[in-house]
Short mmCIF file of N, CA and C in Angstrom, two decimals:
data_model
loop_
_atom_site.label_atom_id
_atom_site.label_comp_id
_atom_site.label_asym_id
_atom_site.label_seq_id
_atom_site.Cartn_x
_atom_site.Cartn_y
_atom_site.Cartn_z
N MET A 31 17.28 -4.14 21.83
CA MET A 31 18.05 -5.50 21.34
C MET A 31 18.81 -5.07 20.30
N SER A 32 19.98 -5.91 20.29
CA SER A 32 21.27 -5.40 19.32
C SER A 32 20.77 -5.59 17.86
N THR A 33 21.70 -5.26 17.02
CA THR A 33 21.41 -5.46 15.84
C THR A 33 21.94 -7.01 15.76
N ILE A 34 22.45 -7.69 16.01
CA ILE A 34 23.08 -8.90 16.12
C ILE A 34 21.79 -9.67 16.13
N GLU A 35 21.69 -9.49 17.80
CA GLU A 35 20.27 -10.27 18.30
C GLU A 35 18.89 -10.15 17.28
N LEU A 36 18.65 -9.17 16.90
CA LEU A 36 17.69 -9.06 15.75
C LEU A 36 17.71 -9.67 14.73
N LYS A 37 18.93 -9.83 14.15
CA LYS A 37 19.15 -10.76 12.89
C LYS A 37 19.24 -12.32 13.56
N LYS A 38 19.51 -12.47 14.32
CA LYS A 38 19.29 -14.00 14.71
C LYS A 38 18.07 -14.42 15.02
N ARG A 39 17.19 -13.47 15.69
CA ARG A 39 15.77 -13.56 15.77
C ARG A 39 15.04 -14.00 14.70
N LEU A 40 15.26 -12.59 13.59
CA LEU A 40 14.77 -12.67 12.09
C LEU A 40 15.18 -14.04 11.49
N ILE A 41 16.08 -14.57 11.76
CA ILE A 41 16.80 -15.85 11.04
C ILE A 41 16.17 -16.86 11.34
N ASP A 42 15.90 -17.03 12.90
CA ASP A 42 15.09 -18.20 13.43
C ASP A 42 13.54 -18.27 12.81
N LYS A 43 13.22 -17.09 12.83
CA LYS A 43 11.59 -16.98 12.34
C LYS A 43 11.18 -17.30 11.15
N ILE A 44 12.22 -16.86 10.13
CA ILE A 44 12.35 -17.58 8.85
C ILE A 44 12.40 -18.90 8.57
N GLN A 45 13.50 -19.54 9.51
CA GLN A 45 13.38 -20.78 9.26
C GLN A 45 12.52 -21.35 9.83
N LYS A 46 11.63 -21.14 10.59
CA LYS A 46 10.72 -21.74 11.30
C LYS A 46 9.36 -21.86 10.06
N THR A 47 9.41 -20.98 9.35
CA THR A 47 8.02 -20.44 8.78
C THR A 47 7.91 -21.24 7.32
N ASP A 48 6.75 -21.79 7.39
CA ASP A 48 6.57 -22.13 5.49
C ASP A 48 5.51 -21.41 4.89
N ASN A 49 5.01 -20.38 5.23
CA ASN A 49 4.44 -19.31 4.75
C ASN A 49 4.87 -18.41 3.60
N GLU A 50 4.60 -19.19 2.36
CA GLU A 50 5.57 -18.25 1.09
C GLU A 50 5.34 -17.23 0.99
N ASN A 51 3.89 -16.75 1.31
CA ASN A 51 3.45 -14.86 1.00
C ASN A 51 4.21 -14.45 2.20
N LEU A 52 4.87 -14.81 3.35
CA LEU A 52 4.95 -14.11 4.32
C LEU A 52 6.63 -13.84 4.00
N LEU A 53 7.12 -14.98 3.63
CA LEU A 53 8.75 -15.13 2.94
C LEU A 53 8.67 -14.47 1.73
N GLY A 54 8.12 -13.88 0.91
CA GLY A 54 8.01 -13.48 -0.45
C GLY A 54 8.14 -11.84 0.15
N GLU A 55 7.02 -11.48 1.03
CA GLU A 55 6.97 -10.16 1.50
C GLU A 55 8.22 -9.70 2.25
N ALA A 56 8.72 -10.67 2.95
CA ALA A 56 10.08 -10.35 3.66
C ALA A 56 11.14 -10.20 2.69
N PHE A 57 11.06 -11.03 2.03
CA PHE A 57 12.52 -10.75 0.91
C PHE A 57 12.15 -9.16 0.12
N ARG A 58 11.08 -9.17 -0.20
CA ARG A 58 10.72 -7.68 -1.12
C ARG A 58 11.16 -6.35 -0.18
N LEU A 59 10.60 -6.50 1.07
CA LEU A 59 11.26 -5.51 2.07
C LEU A 59 12.43 -5.30 2.47
N LEU A 60 13.52 -6.81 2.58
CA LEU A 60 14.96 -6.38 2.40
C LEU A 60 15.37 -6.41 1.03
N GLU A 61 14.85 -6.12 0.07
CA GLU A 61 15.63 -6.24 -1.30
C GLU A 61 15.25 -4.57 -1.47
N MET A 62 14.40 -4.36 -0.83
CA MET A 62 14.18 -2.76 -1.09
C MET A 62 15.46 -1.71 -0.79
N GLU A 63 16.19 -2.30 0.22
CA GLU A 63 17.39 -1.70 1.19
C GLU A 63 18.39 -1.42 0.01
N SER A 64 18.74 -2.73 -0.82
CA SER A 64 19.69 -2.67 -1.61
C SER A 64 19.66 -2.21 -3.13
N GLU A 65 18.18 -1.55 -3.04
CA GLU A 65 17.78 -1.22 -4.63
C GLU A 65 17.99 0.47 -4.50
N ASP A 66 18.07 0.97 -5.50
CA ASP A 66 18.08 2.40 -5.18
C ASP A 66 16.85 3.09 -5.94
N ILE A 67 15.83 3.30 -5.04
CA ILE A 67 14.55 3.64 -5.29
C ILE A 67 14.46 5.14 -5.56
N GLU A 68 13.86 5.24 -6.95
CA GLU A 68 13.59 6.69 -7.14
C GLU A 68 12.67 7.06 -6.33
N ILE A 69 12.02 8.08 -6.14
CA ILE A 69 11.40 8.82 -5.40
C ILE A 69 10.31 9.02 -6.49
N TYR A 70 8.88 8.96 -6.49
CA TYR A 70 8.40 9.50 -7.60
C TYR A 70 7.70 11.09 -7.06
N LYS A 71 7.96 11.98 -8.23
CA LYS A 71 7.85 13.39 -8.21
C LYS A 71 6.34 13.57 -9.03
N LEU A 72 5.49 14.21 -8.13
CA LEU A 72 4.49 14.87 -8.54
C LEU A 72 4.53 15.83 -9.27
N ASN A 73 3.62 15.88 -10.40
CA ASN A 73 3.35 17.50 -11.21
C ASN A 73 2.62 18.01 -10.60
N ASP A 74 2.27 19.73 -11.04
CA ASP A 74 1.43 20.28 -10.71
C ASP A 74 0.23 19.97 -10.50
N ASP A 75 -0.31 19.34 -11.84
CA ASP A 75 -1.67 18.83 -12.06
C ASP A 75 -2.16 17.67 -11.29
N GLN A 76 -0.90 16.61 -10.73
CA GLN A 76 -1.21 15.63 -9.73
C GLN A 76 -1.51 15.92 -8.20
N ARG A 77 -0.77 17.20 -8.00
CA ARG A 77 -0.61 18.05 -6.61
C ARG A 77 -2.43 18.73 -6.49
N ILE A 78 -2.77 19.62 -7.36
CA ILE A 78 -3.78 19.61 -7.40
C ILE A 78 -4.93 18.57 -7.26
N ALA A 79 -5.01 17.63 -8.08
CA ALA A 79 -6.21 16.95 -8.34
C ALA A 79 -5.91 16.01 -6.72
N ILE A 80 -5.07 15.88 -6.08
CA ILE A 80 -4.64 15.20 -4.76
C ILE A 80 -5.65 16.04 -3.83
N SER A 81 -5.01 17.39 -4.18
CA SER A 81 -5.39 18.63 -2.89
C SER A 81 -7.38 18.31 -3.07
N GLU A 82 -7.80 18.39 -4.36
CA GLU A 82 -9.16 18.35 -4.61
C GLU A 82 -9.74 17.12 -4.02
N ALA A 83 -9.17 16.03 -3.95
CA ALA A 83 -9.51 14.77 -3.34
C ALA A 83 -9.66 15.00 -2.00
N ARG A 84 -8.52 15.56 -1.59
CA ARG A 84 -8.84 15.65 0.37
C ARG A 84 -9.49 16.58 0.65
N GLN A 85 -9.81 17.63 -0.08
CA GLN A 85 -10.75 18.53 -0.06
C GLN A 85 -12.37 17.78 0.13
N GLN A 86 -12.48 17.00 -0.98
CA GLN A 86 -13.89 16.50 -0.97
C GLN A 86 -14.10 15.34 -0.17
N ILE A 87 -12.95 14.56 0.42
CA ILE A 87 -12.99 13.89 1.26
C ILE A 87 -13.32 14.59 2.84
N ASN A 88 -13.06 15.80 2.90
CA ASN A 88 -12.79 16.45 4.49
C ASN A 88 -14.62 16.70 4.20
N ASN A 89 -15.06 17.33 3.05
CA ASN A 89 -16.41 17.61 2.82
C ASN A 89 -17.82 16.63 2.86
N LYS A 90 -16.95 15.39 3.13
CA LYS A 90 -17.87 14.43 2.46
C LYS A 90 -18.46 13.93 1.93
N GLN A 91 -17.95 14.20 0.34
CA GLN A 91 -18.36 14.49 -0.94
C GLN A 91 -17.57 12.98 -1.24
N PHE A 92 -18.03 11.83 -0.83
CA PHE A 92 -17.25 10.61 -1.42
C PHE A 92 -18.65 9.90 -1.38
N LEU A 93 -18.33 8.51 -1.83
CA LEU A 93 -19.36 7.15 -1.89
C LEU A 93 -18.26 5.99 -1.01
N THR A 94 -19.26 5.40 -0.28
CA THR A 94 -18.86 4.58 0.23
C THR A 94 -18.51 2.83 -0.72
N ASP A 95 -17.98 1.86 -0.35
CA ASP A 95 -17.62 0.78 -1.18
C ASP A 95 -19.13 0.13 -1.64
N GLU A 96 -19.73 0.31 -0.86
CA GLU A 96 -21.17 -0.30 -0.74
C GLU A 96 -22.17 0.73 -2.07
N GLN A 97 -22.11 2.15 -1.78
CA GLN A 97 -22.87 2.89 -2.48
C GLN A 97 -22.23 2.72 -3.94
N SER A 98 -20.53 2.78 -4.28
CA SER A 98 -20.43 2.60 -5.59
C SER A 98 -20.55 1.41 -5.92
N ASN A 99 -20.69 0.30 -5.30
CA ASN A 99 -20.82 -0.98 -5.88
C ASN A 99 -22.16 -1.22 -6.53
N LYS A 100 -23.16 -0.49 -5.88
CA LYS A 100 -24.45 -0.34 -6.11
C LYS A 100 -24.57 0.64 -7.49
N GLU A 101 -23.75 1.49 -7.61
CA GLU A 101 -24.02 2.32 -8.50
C GLU A 101 -23.40 1.52 -9.83
N ILE A 102 -22.42 0.90 -9.62
CA ILE A 102 -21.87 0.31 -10.62
C ILE A 102 -22.76 -1.02 -11.38
N ASP A 103 -23.37 -1.68 -10.12
CA ASP A 103 -24.67 -2.59 -10.65
C ASP A 103 -25.39 -2.14 -11.70
N GLU A 104 -26.00 -0.83 -10.94
CA GLU A 104 -27.01 -0.28 -11.94
C GLU A 104 -26.59 0.11 -13.22
N TRP A 105 -25.41 0.54 -13.22
CA TRP A 105 -24.83 0.86 -14.53
C TRP A 105 -24.76 0.15 -15.52
N LEU A 106 -24.33 -1.21 -14.67
CA LEU A 106 -24.32 -2.78 -15.63
C LEU A 106 -25.39 -3.14 -16.14
N ASN A 107 -26.47 -2.45 -15.42
CA ASN A 107 -28.27 -3.27 -15.40
C ASN A 107 -28.07 -4.47 -14.90
N LYS A 108 -27.47 -4.64 -13.94
CA LYS A 108 -27.25 -5.84 -13.23
C LYS A 108 -29.05 -6.03 -11.80
#
């Protein structure tokens, strides 16, 4: 599909939708192209923390959403 055809199809879809969330997200994505996006650079401590977290996940050392909610409820004495 050519760029021109893709643009026409996209414009057609935009004109047919009333979904404000979808339109907002499409706008946000298209807006990103025109912005100078600065890539976030991690420092050494952040890299180490991410590496440790990945290792914990690999070792199955984590809580499920249900487990963590249960612990939070216990902590809050619910």
